[in-house]
Amino acid sequence: MSLFFASCVPRNISRDEPRGTYSIGINSNVKATPVIIADEKGFFYDAGLSVDVTLETTALHLLDELYAGTYDFVCVPSFLVVRDYLAGKQCSILAVLNRNQSRYVLMNPDHVENPADFAGKSIGINPDSAAEFVLTRFLVLHGVNPATVAIRYHAEETLPEMLASGDVSAILTWPPYVQEARTLMDGNILVTNAQMGVDIYWLLVTREDISRNQGPDVIRLLRALDVADAMIFEKPEEVKNLVSDRLSVSRELVDEEWESFSFILELPQSLLVVMEQQGSWIALRDKREFNTAGLFSTINYHHLEAIFPEQVSIIR
């Protein structure tokens, strides 16, 4: 047994002992299902922690609230971590919570018949997410020069109406807006996956001081989330009902997204590859330097490796 493993694997906590108290910020989305289930079913408490989970409407500001101390842990996409790394802000990735294929390009068939027709057309996207990075790769792989496409930036909730009104030829979006667009267009819509086989990674992230100084409690948190993952696998219908209730969304909307997700705590090499691609794209867009080797410093694999070594395949 390694010295790190021996020093960080926590012992059980009795009901009367003080518990580590932490706050977790997530956005109101199926992507945060493991955190929701661990909270709803008491898995955090069973692991020896007192955890307060707060749902935000978007993940865009969760890292800022992490740095400010509002939250001790947050769940965010890798793109936001890379964006902040390039801006000189450092955090600590503890694990992938899920990987997903939930971004779609929706096309108005009166404007385009396939993605190769996008040159000279307009596409609506959300301006503050990884949407433009995903769209750029999608266009290049379909033989379209991104410079020939007019990108229109709008809030995601307005994109379905823009497509239906003919204001844009296509949009890049995700559930529940996919179904909303289908409804607005009476099913007269073309839909294709935007990610072209490359996963989006949703991460459990903390501050460096917590990752460095609170190792036993970090491991307790990871164990609780692993129990939640087991329930997701074994009792998906019960889990989907719990998520629907907690997020106050219909069960149909949960079902629409569910098949796009893979819930497992992991740190795969493919995460680092995607983060390097995201960083290179941001650096090119913003005309700044980018040290790809430095990205590895954002990942603290020790905690997950201590308890689930088979789930850490990142090269180190």
PDB file of C-alpha atoms in Angstrom:
ATOM      1  CA  MET A   1       0.000   0.000   0.000  1.00  0.00           C
ATOM      2  CA  SER A   2       1.395   3.430  -0.950  1.00  0.00           C
ATOM      3  CA  LEU A   3       2.084   6.030   1.718  1.00  0.00           C
ATOM      4  CA  PHE A   4      -0.456   8.329   0.080  1.00  0.00           C
ATOM      5  CA  PHE A   5      -3.096   5.610   0.122  1.00  0.00           C
ATOM      6  CA  ALA A   6      -2.401   4.747   3.756  1.00  0.00           C
ATOM      7  CA  SER A   7      -2.582   8.371   4.860  1.00  0.00           C
ATOM      8  CA  CYS A   8      -5.687   9.359   2.865  1.00  0.00           C
ATOM      9  CA  VAL A   9      -8.108   6.443   3.074  1.00  0.00           C
ATOM     10  CA  PRO A  10     -10.510   7.695   5.748  1.00  0.00           C
ATOM     11  CA  ARG A  11     -11.766   5.652   8.641  1.00  0.00           C
ATOM     12  CA  ASN A  12     -15.478   5.397   9.342  1.00  0.00           C
ATOM     13  CA  ILE A  13     -17.056   8.222  11.339  1.00  0.00           C
ATOM     14  CA  SER A  14     -19.436   7.497  14.185  1.00  0.00           C
ATOM     15  CA  ARG A  15     -22.767   9.293  14.270  1.00  0.00           C
ATOM     16  CA  ASP A  16     -21.602  11.481  17.179  1.00  0.00           C
ATOM     17  CA  GLU A  17     -18.287  12.649  15.711  1.00  0.00           C
ATOM     18  CA  PRO A  18     -17.900  16.050  14.017  1.00  0.00           C
ATOM     19  CA  ARG A  19     -18.359  15.845  10.274  1.00  0.00           C
ATOM     20  CA  GLY A  20     -16.657  17.812   7.558  1.00  0.00           C
ATOM     21  CA  THR A  21     -19.117  20.430   6.306  1.00  0.00           C
ATOM     22  CA  TYR A  22     -18.994  21.401   2.641  1.00  0.00           C
ATOM     23  CA  SER A  23     -21.056  23.141  -0.025  1.00  0.00           C
ATOM     24  CA  ILE A  24     -21.468  21.938  -3.609  1.00  0.00           C
ATOM     25  CA  GLY A  25     -22.710  24.111  -6.462  1.00  0.00           C
ATOM     26  CA  ILE A  26     -24.321  22.448  -9.463  1.00  0.00           C
ATOM     27  CA  ASN A  27     -26.510  23.685 -12.275  1.00  0.00           C
ATOM     28  CA  SER A  28     -30.069  22.494 -12.717  1.00  0.00           C
ATOM     29  CA  ASN A  29     -29.280  19.778 -15.193  1.00  0.00           C
ATOM     30  CA  VAL A  30     -29.292  16.000 -15.547  1.00  0.00           C
ATOM     31  CA  LYS A  31     -25.487  16.170 -15.811  1.00  0.00           C
ATOM     32  CA  ALA A  32     -25.288  16.607 -12.033  1.00  0.00           C
ATOM     33  CA  THR A  33     -27.327  13.464 -11.334  1.00  0.00           C
ATOM     34  CA  PRO A  34     -24.696  11.739  -9.109  1.00  0.00           C
ATOM     35  CA  VAL A  35     -24.602  14.750  -6.767  1.00  0.00           C
ATOM     36  CA  ILE A  36     -28.394  14.966  -6.681  1.00  0.00           C
ATOM     37  CA  ILE A  37     -28.753  11.264  -5.858  1.00  0.00           C
ATOM     38  CA  ALA A  38     -26.009  11.302  -3.202  1.00  0.00           C
ATOM     39  CA  ASP A  39     -27.826  14.213  -1.574  1.00  0.00           C
ATOM     40  CA  GLU A  40     -31.364  12.830  -1.913  1.00  0.00           C
ATOM     41  CA  LYS A  41     -30.454   9.339  -0.640  1.00  0.00           C
ATOM     42  CA  GLY A  42     -28.162  10.449   2.193  1.00  0.00           C
ATOM     43  CA  PHE A  43     -24.994   8.964   0.709  1.00  0.00           C
ATOM     44  CA  PHE A  44     -22.925  12.009   1.696  1.00  0.00           C
ATOM     45  CA  TYR A  45     -24.073  11.644   5.296  1.00  0.00           C
ATOM     46  CA  ASP A  46     -23.409   7.903   5.246  1.00  0.00           C
ATOM     47  CA  ALA A  47     -19.869   8.650   4.069  1.00  0.00           C
ATOM     48  CA  GLY A  48     -19.290  10.931   7.076  1.00  0.00           C
ATOM     49  CA  LEU A  49     -19.948  14.346   5.549  1.00  0.00           C
ATOM     50  CA  SER A  50     -22.393  17.177   5.971  1.00  0.00           C
ATOM     51  CA  VAL A  51     -23.023  18.546   2.478  1.00  0.00           C
ATOM     52  CA  ASP A  52     -25.223  21.393   1.288  1.00  0.00           C
ATOM     53  CA  VAL A  53     -26.103  21.195  -2.425  1.00  0.00           C
ATOM     54  CA  THR A  54     -27.215  24.348  -4.249  1.00  0.00           C
ATOM     55  CA  LEU A  55     -28.751  24.348  -7.718  1.00  0.00           C
ATOM     56  CA  GLU A  56     -27.880  27.267 -10.002  1.00  0.00           C
ATOM     57  CA  THR A  57     -29.581  28.027 -13.307  1.00  0.00           C
ATOM     58  CA  THR A  58     -26.277  27.829 -15.217  1.00  0.00           C
ATOM     59  CA  ALA A  59     -22.755  26.495 -14.701  1.00  0.00           C
ATOM     60  CA  LEU A  60     -21.125  29.609 -16.172  1.00  0.00           C
ATOM     61  CA  HIS A  61     -20.409  31.331 -12.854  1.00  0.00           C
ATOM     62  CA  LEU A  62     -19.838  28.303 -10.640  1.00  0.00           C
ATOM     63  CA  LEU A  63     -16.036  28.479 -10.847  1.00  0.00           C
ATOM     64  CA  ASP A  64     -16.056  32.150  -9.818  1.00  0.00           C
ATOM     65  CA  GLU A  65     -18.171  31.198  -6.805  1.00  0.00           C
ATOM     66  CA  LEU A  66     -15.731  28.378  -6.042  1.00  0.00           C
ATOM     67  CA  TYR A  67     -12.776  30.783  -6.023  1.00  0.00           C
ATOM     68  CA  ALA A  68     -14.754  33.227  -3.862  1.00  0.00           C
ATOM     69  CA  GLY A  69     -15.475  30.532  -1.274  1.00  0.00           C
ATOM     70  CA  THR A  70     -19.230  30.366  -1.860  1.00  0.00           C
ATOM     71  CA  TYR A  71     -18.790  26.702  -2.765  1.00  0.00           C
ATOM     72  CA  ASP A  72     -16.181  24.110  -1.844  1.00  0.00           C
ATOM     73  CA  PHE A  73     -16.920  21.890  -4.839  1.00  0.00           C
ATOM     74  CA  VAL A  74     -18.628  22.570  -8.161  1.00  0.00           C
ATOM     75  CA  CYS A  75     -19.657  20.535 -11.200  1.00  0.00           C
ATOM     76  CA  VAL A  76     -18.657  22.187 -14.472  1.00  0.00           C
ATOM     77  CA  PRO A  77     -17.714  21.255 -18.056  1.00  0.00           C
ATOM     78  CA  SER A  78     -14.019  20.926 -18.879  1.00  0.00           C
ATOM     79  CA  PHE A  79     -14.201  23.897 -21.266  1.00  0.00           C
ATOM     80  CA  LEU A  80     -14.747  26.298 -18.349  1.00  0.00           C
ATOM     81  CA  VAL A  81     -11.777  24.879 -16.438  1.00  0.00           C
ATOM     82  CA  VAL A  82      -9.555  25.299 -19.508  1.00  0.00           C
ATOM     83  CA  ARG A  83     -10.854  28.828 -20.092  1.00  0.00           C
ATOM     84  CA  ASP A  84      -9.965  29.790 -16.536  1.00  0.00           C
ATOM     85  CA  TYR A  85      -6.575  28.064 -16.710  1.00  0.00           C
ATOM     86  CA  LEU A  86      -5.688  30.249 -19.693  1.00  0.00           C
ATOM     87  CA  ALA A  87      -6.839  33.269 -17.679  1.00  0.00           C
ATOM     88  CA  GLY A  88      -4.428  32.368 -14.867  1.00  0.00           C
ATOM     89  CA  LYS A  89      -7.040  30.921 -12.514  1.00  0.00           C
ATOM     90  CA  GLN A  90      -6.207  27.563 -10.977  1.00  0.00           C
ATOM     91  CA  CYS A  91      -8.531  24.901  -9.589  1.00  0.00           C
ATOM     92  CA  SER A  92      -8.274  21.164  -8.992  1.00  0.00           C
ATOM     93  CA  ILE A  93     -10.117  18.526 -11.055  1.00  0.00           C
ATOM     94  CA  LEU A  94     -10.959  15.520  -8.869  1.00  0.00           C
ATOM     95  CA  ALA A  95     -12.920  13.339 -11.283  1.00  0.00           C
ATOM     96  CA  VAL A  96     -15.124  13.162 -14.326  1.00  0.00           C
ATOM     97  CA  LEU A  97     -18.746  12.899 -13.163  1.00  0.00           C
ATOM     98  CA  ASN A  98     -20.097  12.037 -16.590  1.00  0.00           C
ATOM     99  CA  ARG A  99     -19.218  12.115 -20.249  1.00  0.00           C
ATOM    100  CA  ASN A 100     -21.939  12.876 -22.762  1.00  0.00           C
ATOM    101  CA  GLN A 101     -22.941  13.347 -26.386  1.00  0.00           C
ATOM    102  CA  SER A 102     -25.686  15.903 -25.796  1.00  0.00           C
ATOM    103  CA  ARG A 103     -24.919  18.692 -28.304  1.00  0.00           C
ATOM    104  CA  TYR A 104     -26.933  18.745 -31.524  1.00  0.00           C
ATOM    105  CA  VAL A 105     -27.073  20.760 -34.721  1.00  0.00           C
ATOM    106  CA  LEU A 106     -30.667  21.467 -35.738  1.00  0.00           C
ATOM    107  CA  MET A 107     -31.282  22.550 -39.335  1.00  0.00           C
ATOM    108  CA  ASN A 108     -34.186  24.191 -41.092  1.00  0.00           C
ATOM    109  CA  PRO A 109     -34.678  21.968 -44.190  1.00  0.00           C
ATOM    110  CA  ASP A 110     -36.009  24.970 -46.126  1.00  0.00           C
ATOM    111  CA  HIS A 111     -32.530  26.509 -45.802  1.00  0.00           C
ATOM    112  CA  VAL A 112     -30.085  23.587 -45.816  1.00  0.00           C
ATOM    113  CA  GLU A 113     -30.269  19.889 -46.623  1.00  0.00           C
ATOM    114  CA  ASN A 114     -27.047  18.809 -44.914  1.00  0.00           C
ATOM    115  CA  PRO A 115     -24.109  20.369 -43.003  1.00  0.00           C
ATOM    116  CA  ALA A 116     -22.049  20.711 -46.190  1.00  0.00           C
ATOM    117  CA  ASP A 117     -24.503  23.449 -47.255  1.00  0.00           C
ATOM    118  CA  PHE A 118     -23.610  25.792 -44.376  1.00  0.00           C
ATOM    119  CA  ALA A 119     -21.251  28.083 -46.314  1.00  0.00           C
ATOM    120  CA  GLY A 120     -22.951  31.483 -46.545  1.00  0.00           C
ATOM    121  CA  LYS A 121     -25.601  30.511 -43.980  1.00  0.00           C
ATOM    122  CA  SER A 122     -26.191  31.696 -40.399  1.00  0.00           C
ATOM    123  CA  ILE A 123     -26.062  29.483 -37.300  1.00  0.00           C
ATOM    124  CA  GLY A 124     -27.290  30.463 -33.840  1.00  0.00           C
ATOM    125  CA  ILE A 125     -25.317  29.425 -30.750  1.00  0.00           C
ATOM    126  CA  ASN A 126     -24.959  30.280 -27.067  1.00  0.00           C
ATOM    127  CA  PRO A 127     -22.065  32.749 -26.684  1.00  0.00           C
ATOM    128  CA  ASP A 128     -20.786  31.703 -23.258  1.00  0.00           C
ATOM    129  CA  SER A 129     -20.326  27.945 -23.514  1.00  0.00           C
ATOM    130  CA  ALA A 130     -18.202  25.520 -25.525  1.00  0.00           C
ATOM    131  CA  ALA A 131     -20.722  25.776 -28.368  1.00  0.00           C
ATOM    132  CA  GLU A 132     -18.437  27.655 -30.769  1.00  0.00           C
ATOM    133  CA  PHE A 133     -15.580  25.210 -30.156  1.00  0.00           C
ATOM    134  CA  VAL A 134     -17.902  22.267 -30.899  1.00  0.00           C
ATOM    135  CA  LEU A 135     -19.369  24.022 -33.935  1.00  0.00           C
ATOM    136  CA  THR A 136     -15.949  24.892 -35.407  1.00  0.00           C
ATOM    137  CA  ARG A 137     -14.859  21.258 -35.274  1.00  0.00           C
ATOM    138  CA  PHE A 138     -18.223  20.131 -36.710  1.00  0.00           C
ATOM    139  CA  LEU A 139     -17.905  22.500 -39.677  1.00  0.00           C
ATOM    140  CA  VAL A 140     -14.303  21.561 -40.454  1.00  0.00           C
ATOM    141  CA  LEU A 141     -15.110  17.854 -40.383  1.00  0.00           C
ATOM    142  CA  HIS A 142     -17.925  18.508 -42.870  1.00  0.00           C
ATOM    143  CA  GLY A 143     -15.596  20.380 -45.224  1.00  0.00           C
ATOM    144  CA  VAL A 144     -16.929  23.846 -44.414  1.00  0.00           C
ATOM    145  CA  ASN A 145     -14.602  26.776 -43.699  1.00  0.00           C
ATOM    146  CA  PRO A 146     -15.914  28.318 -40.445  1.00  0.00           C
ATOM    147  CA  ALA A 147     -15.030  31.765 -41.792  1.00  0.00           C
ATOM    148  CA  THR A 148     -17.774  31.367 -44.427  1.00  0.00           C
ATOM    149  CA  VAL A 149     -20.499  30.875 -41.793  1.00  0.00           C
ATOM    150  CA  ALA A 150     -22.243  33.735 -39.992  1.00  0.00           C
ATOM    151  CA  ILE A 151     -22.432  32.894 -36.297  1.00  0.00           C
ATOM    152  CA  ARG A 152     -25.246  34.553 -34.358  1.00  0.00           C
ATOM    153  CA  TYR A 153     -24.839  34.660 -30.570  1.00  0.00           C
ATOM    154  CA  HIS A 154     -27.996  34.403 -28.470  1.00  0.00           C
ATOM    155  CA  ALA A 155     -29.125  32.939 -25.146  1.00  0.00           C
ATOM    156  CA  GLU A 156     -29.922  29.247 -25.510  1.00  0.00           C
ATOM    157  CA  GLU A 157     -33.587  29.672 -24.595  1.00  0.00           C
ATOM    158  CA  THR A 158     -34.124  31.932 -27.635  1.00  0.00           C
ATOM    159  CA  LEU A 159     -32.454  29.651 -30.197  1.00  0.00           C
ATOM    160  CA  PRO A 160     -35.461  27.379 -31.006  1.00  0.00           C
ATOM    161  CA  GLU A 161     -37.627  30.399 -31.888  1.00  0.00           C
ATOM    162  CA  MET A 162     -34.842  31.857 -34.050  1.00  0.00           C
ATOM    163  CA  LEU A 163     -34.702  28.615 -36.025  1.00  0.00           C
ATOM    164  CA  ALA A 164     -38.462  28.324 -36.341  1.00  0.00           C
ATOM    165  CA  SER A 165     -38.815  31.941 -37.509  1.00  0.00           C
ATOM    166  CA  GLY A 166     -36.188  31.485 -40.226  1.00  0.00           C
ATOM    167  CA  ASP A 167     -33.892  34.048 -38.601  1.00  0.00           C
ATOM    168  CA  VAL A 168     -31.076  31.473 -38.781  1.00  0.00           C
ATOM    169  CA  SER A 169     -30.587  28.379 -40.921  1.00  0.00           C
ATOM    170  CA  ALA A 170     -29.458  26.204 -38.033  1.00  0.00           C
ATOM    171  CA  ILE A 171     -28.710  26.232 -34.322  1.00  0.00           C
ATOM    172  CA  LEU A 172     -26.383  24.296 -32.061  1.00  0.00           C
ATOM    173  CA  THR A 173     -28.150  23.371 -28.842  1.00  0.00           C
ATOM    174  CA  TRP A 174     -28.997  20.630 -26.352  1.00  0.00           C
ATOM    175  CA  PRO A 175     -32.035  19.223 -24.516  1.00  0.00           C
ATOM    176  CA  PRO A 176     -34.586  20.473 -23.603  1.00  0.00           C
ATOM    177  CA  TYR A 177     -34.256  22.933 -26.482  1.00  0.00           C
ATOM    178  CA  VAL A 178     -34.046  20.166 -29.068  1.00  0.00           C
ATOM    179  CA  GLN A 179     -37.595  19.058 -28.309  1.00  0.00           C
ATOM    180  CA  GLU A 180     -38.778  22.653 -28.084  1.00  0.00           C
ATOM    181  CA  ALA A 181     -37.465  23.333 -31.586  1.00  0.00           C
ATOM    182  CA  ARG A 182     -39.133  20.174 -32.910  1.00  0.00           C
ATOM    183  CA  THR A 183     -42.447  21.349 -31.468  1.00  0.00           C
ATOM    184  CA  LEU A 184     -42.132  24.874 -32.852  1.00  0.00           C
ATOM    185  CA  MET A 185     -41.348  23.508 -36.314  1.00  0.00           C
ATOM    186  CA  ASP A 186     -44.010  20.779 -36.264  1.00  0.00           C
ATOM    187  CA  GLY A 187     -41.342  18.139 -36.738  1.00  0.00           C
ATOM    188  CA  ASN A 188     -40.056  19.701 -39.974  1.00  0.00           C
ATOM    189  CA  ILE A 189     -36.464  19.738 -38.786  1.00  0.00           C
ATOM    190  CA  LEU A 190     -33.162  17.965 -39.445  1.00  0.00           C
ATOM    191  CA  VAL A 191     -31.143  16.897 -36.385  1.00  0.00           C
ATOM    192  CA  THR A 192     -27.592  15.549 -36.184  1.00  0.00           C
ATOM    193  CA  ASN A 193     -25.152  15.111 -33.313  1.00  0.00           C
ATOM    194  CA  ALA A 194     -22.683  17.998 -33.187  1.00  0.00           C
ATOM    195  CA  GLN A 195     -19.889  16.272 -31.298  1.00  0.00           C
ATOM    196  CA  MET A 196     -18.850  13.811 -33.999  1.00  0.00           C
ATOM    197  CA  GLY A 197     -17.902  11.133 -31.475  1.00  0.00           C
ATOM    198  CA  VAL A 198     -15.954  13.389 -29.074  1.00  0.00           C
ATOM    199  CA  ASP A 199     -17.362  13.430 -25.550  1.00  0.00           C
ATOM    200  CA  ILE A 200     -18.082  16.467 -23.398  1.00  0.00           C
ATOM    201  CA  TYR A 201     -16.748  15.928 -19.878  1.00  0.00           C
ATOM    202  CA  TRP A 202     -18.573  17.184 -16.786  1.00  0.00           C
ATOM    203  CA  LEU A 203     -16.147  17.496 -13.875  1.00  0.00           C
ATOM    204  CA  LEU A 204     -16.058  17.552 -10.085  1.00  0.00           C
ATOM    205  CA  VAL A 205     -13.786  20.469  -9.224  1.00  0.00           C
ATOM    206  CA  THR A 206     -12.512  22.011  -5.991  1.00  0.00           C
ATOM    207  CA  ARG A 207     -10.028  24.623  -4.841  1.00  0.00           C
ATOM    208  CA  GLU A 208      -6.396  23.642  -4.563  1.00  0.00           C
ATOM    209  CA  ASP A 209      -6.352  24.175  -0.785  1.00  0.00           C
ATOM    210  CA  ILE A 210      -9.187  21.681  -0.251  1.00  0.00           C
ATOM    211  CA  SER A 211      -7.629  19.145  -2.609  1.00  0.00           C
ATOM    212  CA  ARG A 212      -4.306  19.500  -0.801  1.00  0.00           C
ATOM    213  CA  ASN A 213      -5.464  19.697   2.838  1.00  0.00           C
ATOM    214  CA  GLN A 214      -8.768  17.793   3.040  1.00  0.00           C
ATOM    215  CA  GLY A 215      -7.784  14.507   1.405  1.00  0.00           C
ATOM    216  CA  PRO A 216      -9.788  12.155   3.679  1.00  0.00           C
ATOM    217  CA  ASP A 217     -12.979  14.169   3.190  1.00  0.00           C
ATOM    218  CA  VAL A 218     -12.403  14.382  -0.573  1.00  0.00           C
ATOM    219  CA  ILE A 219     -12.218  10.592  -0.614  1.00  0.00           C
ATOM    220  CA  ARG A 220     -15.416  10.341   1.439  1.00  0.00           C
ATOM    221  CA  LEU A 221     -17.107  12.575  -1.123  1.00  0.00           C
ATOM    222  CA  LEU A 222     -15.879  10.426  -4.013  1.00  0.00           C
ATOM    223  CA  ARG A 223     -17.074   7.260  -2.262  1.00  0.00           C
ATOM    224  CA  ALA A 224     -20.539   8.775  -1.826  1.00  0.00           C
ATOM    225  CA  LEU A 225     -20.680   9.679  -5.510  1.00  0.00           C
ATOM    226  CA  ASP A 226     -19.582   6.156  -6.434  1.00  0.00           C
ATOM    227  CA  VAL A 227     -22.501   4.754  -4.428  1.00  0.00           C
ATOM    228  CA  ALA A 228     -24.767   7.149  -6.344  1.00  0.00           C
ATOM    229  CA  ASP A 229     -23.331   5.875  -9.639  1.00  0.00           C
ATOM    230  CA  ALA A 230     -24.128   2.313  -8.573  1.00  0.00           C
ATOM    231  CA  MET A 231     -27.735   3.307  -7.923  1.00  0.00           C
ATOM    232  CA  ILE A 232     -27.901   5.068 -11.311  1.00  0.00           C
ATOM    233  CA  PHE A 233     -26.840   1.805 -12.943  1.00  0.00           C
ATOM    234  CA  GLU A 234     -29.008  -0.511 -10.843  1.00  0.00           C
ATOM    235  CA  LYS A 235     -32.191   1.555 -10.429  1.00  0.00           C
ATOM    236  CA  PRO A 236     -32.363   4.012 -13.343  1.00  0.00           C
ATOM    237  CA  GLU A 237     -36.137   4.479 -13.216  1.00  0.00           C
ATOM    238  CA  GLU A 238     -36.102   5.455  -9.536  1.00  0.00           C
ATOM    239  CA  VAL A 239     -33.132   7.749 -10.159  1.00  0.00           C
ATOM    240  CA  LYS A 240     -34.819   9.490 -13.083  1.00  0.00           C
ATOM    241  CA  ASN A 241     -37.912  10.119 -10.970  1.00  0.00           C
ATOM    242  CA  LEU A 242     -35.779  11.610  -8.172  1.00  0.00           C
ATOM    243  CA  VAL A 243     -33.943  13.855 -10.640  1.00  0.00           C
ATOM    244  CA  SER A 244     -37.204  14.950 -12.253  1.00  0.00           C
ATOM    245  CA  ASP A 245     -38.590  15.953  -8.849  1.00  0.00           C
ATOM    246  CA  ARG A 246     -35.411  17.701  -7.676  1.00  0.00           C
ATOM    247  CA  LEU A 247     -35.016  19.706 -10.887  1.00  0.00           C
ATOM    248  CA  SER A 248     -38.774  20.359 -11.191  1.00  0.00           C
ATOM    249  CA  VAL A 249     -38.770  19.198 -14.802  1.00  0.00           C
ATOM    250  CA  SER A 250     -40.910  16.612 -16.530  1.00  0.00           C
ATOM    251  CA  ARG A 251     -39.858  12.988 -16.587  1.00  0.00           C
ATOM    252  CA  GLU A 252     -39.987  13.220 -20.402  1.00  0.00           C
ATOM    253  CA  LEU A 253     -37.247  15.850 -20.422  1.00  0.00           C
ATOM    254  CA  VAL A 254     -35.064  13.695 -18.175  1.00  0.00           C
ATOM    255  CA  ASP A 255     -35.612  10.723 -20.489  1.00  0.00           C
ATOM    256  CA  GLU A 256     -34.705  12.837 -23.526  1.00  0.00           C
ATOM    257  CA  GLU A 257     -31.227  13.544 -22.153  1.00  0.00           C
ATOM    258  CA  TRP A 258     -30.582  10.311 -20.294  1.00  0.00           C
ATOM    259  CA  GLU A 259     -29.323   8.147 -23.145  1.00  0.00           C
ATOM    260  CA  SER A 260     -26.628  10.710 -23.990  1.00  0.00           C
ATOM    261  CA  PHE A 261     -24.852  10.278 -20.638  1.00  0.00           C
ATOM    262  CA  SER A 262     -22.378   7.828 -19.164  1.00  0.00           C
ATOM    263  CA  PHE A 263     -22.125   8.171 -15.377  1.00  0.00           C
ATOM    264  CA  ILE A 264     -18.877   6.903 -13.885  1.00  0.00           C
ATOM    265  CA  LEU A 265     -16.186   8.475 -11.724  1.00  0.00           C
ATOM    266  CA  GLU A 266     -13.048   8.399 -13.831  1.00  0.00           C
ATOM    267  CA  LEU A 267      -9.976  10.280 -14.995  1.00  0.00           C
ATOM    268  CA  PRO A 268      -9.300   9.052 -18.555  1.00  0.00           C
ATOM    269  CA  GLN A 269      -6.506  10.158 -20.862  1.00  0.00           C
ATOM    270  CA  SER A 270      -9.152  11.291 -23.335  1.00  0.00           C
ATOM    271  CA  LEU A 271     -10.137  14.064 -20.895  1.00  0.00           C
ATOM    272  CA  LEU A 272      -6.678  15.605 -21.137  1.00  0.00           C
ATOM    273  CA  VAL A 273      -6.708  15.270 -24.940  1.00  0.00           C
ATOM    274  CA  VAL A 274     -10.027  17.140 -25.162  1.00  0.00           C
ATOM    275  CA  MET A 275      -8.827  19.817 -22.736  1.00  0.00           C
ATOM    276  CA  GLU A 276      -5.694  20.354 -24.851  1.00  0.00           C
ATOM    277  CA  GLN A 277      -7.872  20.754 -27.959  1.00  0.00           C
ATOM    278  CA  GLN A 278     -10.133  23.212 -26.127  1.00  0.00           C
ATOM    279  CA  GLY A 279      -7.144  25.175 -24.851  1.00  0.00           C
ATOM    280  CA  SER A 280      -5.533  25.362 -28.287  1.00  0.00           C
ATOM    281  CA  TRP A 281      -8.780  26.660 -29.786  1.00  0.00           C
ATOM    282  CA  ILE A 282      -9.260  29.308 -27.061  1.00  0.00           C
ATOM    283  CA  ALA A 283      -5.623  30.417 -27.384  1.00  0.00           C
ATOM    284  CA  LEU A 284      -5.957  30.762 -31.160  1.00  0.00           C
ATOM    285  CA  ARG A 285      -9.211  32.680 -30.828  1.00  0.00           C
ATOM    286  CA  ASP A 286      -7.833  35.043 -28.177  1.00  0.00           C
ATOM    287  CA  LYS A 287      -4.329  35.274 -29.698  1.00  0.00           C
ATOM    288  CA  ARG A 288      -2.542  34.166 -26.537  1.00  0.00           C
ATOM    289  CA  GLU A 289       0.136  31.662 -25.571  1.00  0.00           C
ATOM    290  CA  PHE A 290      -0.880  28.210 -24.378  1.00  0.00           C
ATOM    291  CA  ASN A 291       1.310  25.720 -22.523  1.00  0.00           C
ATOM    292  CA  THR A 292      -0.409  22.382 -23.083  1.00  0.00           C
ATOM    293  CA  ALA A 293       1.883  20.603 -20.608  1.00  0.00           C
ATOM    294  CA  GLY A 294       0.688  22.860 -17.812  1.00  0.00           C
ATOM    295  CA  LEU A 295      -2.898  21.613 -18.125  1.00  0.00           C
ATOM    296  CA  PHE A 296      -1.929  18.460 -16.256  1.00  0.00           C
ATOM    297  CA  SER A 297      -1.448  20.586 -13.132  1.00  0.00           C
ATOM    298  CA  THR A 298      -5.208  21.147 -12.974  1.00  0.00           C
ATOM    299  CA  ILE A 299      -5.831  17.424 -12.385  1.00  0.00           C
ATOM    300  CA  ASN A 300      -5.375  15.881  -8.933  1.00  0.00           C
ATOM    301  CA  TYR A 301      -5.665  12.162  -9.632  1.00  0.00           C
ATOM    302  CA  HIS A 302      -4.322  11.007  -6.263  1.00  0.00           C
ATOM    303  CA  HIS A 303      -7.645  10.867  -4.404  1.00  0.00           C
ATOM    304  CA  LEU A 304      -9.508   8.854  -7.026  1.00  0.00           C
ATOM    305  CA  GLU A 305      -6.496   6.633  -7.615  1.00  0.00           C
ATOM    306  CA  ALA A 306      -6.278   5.861  -3.885  1.00  0.00           C
ATOM    307  CA  ILE A 307      -9.705   4.196  -3.860  1.00  0.00           C
ATOM    308  CA  PHE A 308     -10.470   3.319  -7.495  1.00  0.00           C
ATOM    309  CA  PRO A 309      -7.122   2.947  -9.298  1.00  0.00           C
ATOM    310  CA  GLU A 310      -8.739   1.106 -12.207  1.00  0.00           C
ATOM    311  CA  GLN A 311     -10.760   4.248 -12.988  1.00  0.00           C
ATOM    312  CA  VAL A 312      -7.672   6.421 -13.461  1.00  0.00           C
ATOM    313  CA  SER A 313      -6.163   5.853 -16.913  1.00  0.00           C
ATOM    314  CA  ILE A 314      -4.679   9.291 -17.431  1.00  0.00           C
ATOM    315  CA  ILE A 315      -0.961   9.051 -18.257  1.00  0.00           C
ATOM    316  CA  ARG A 316       1.134  10.319 -15.364  1.00  0.00           C
TER     317      ARG A 316
END
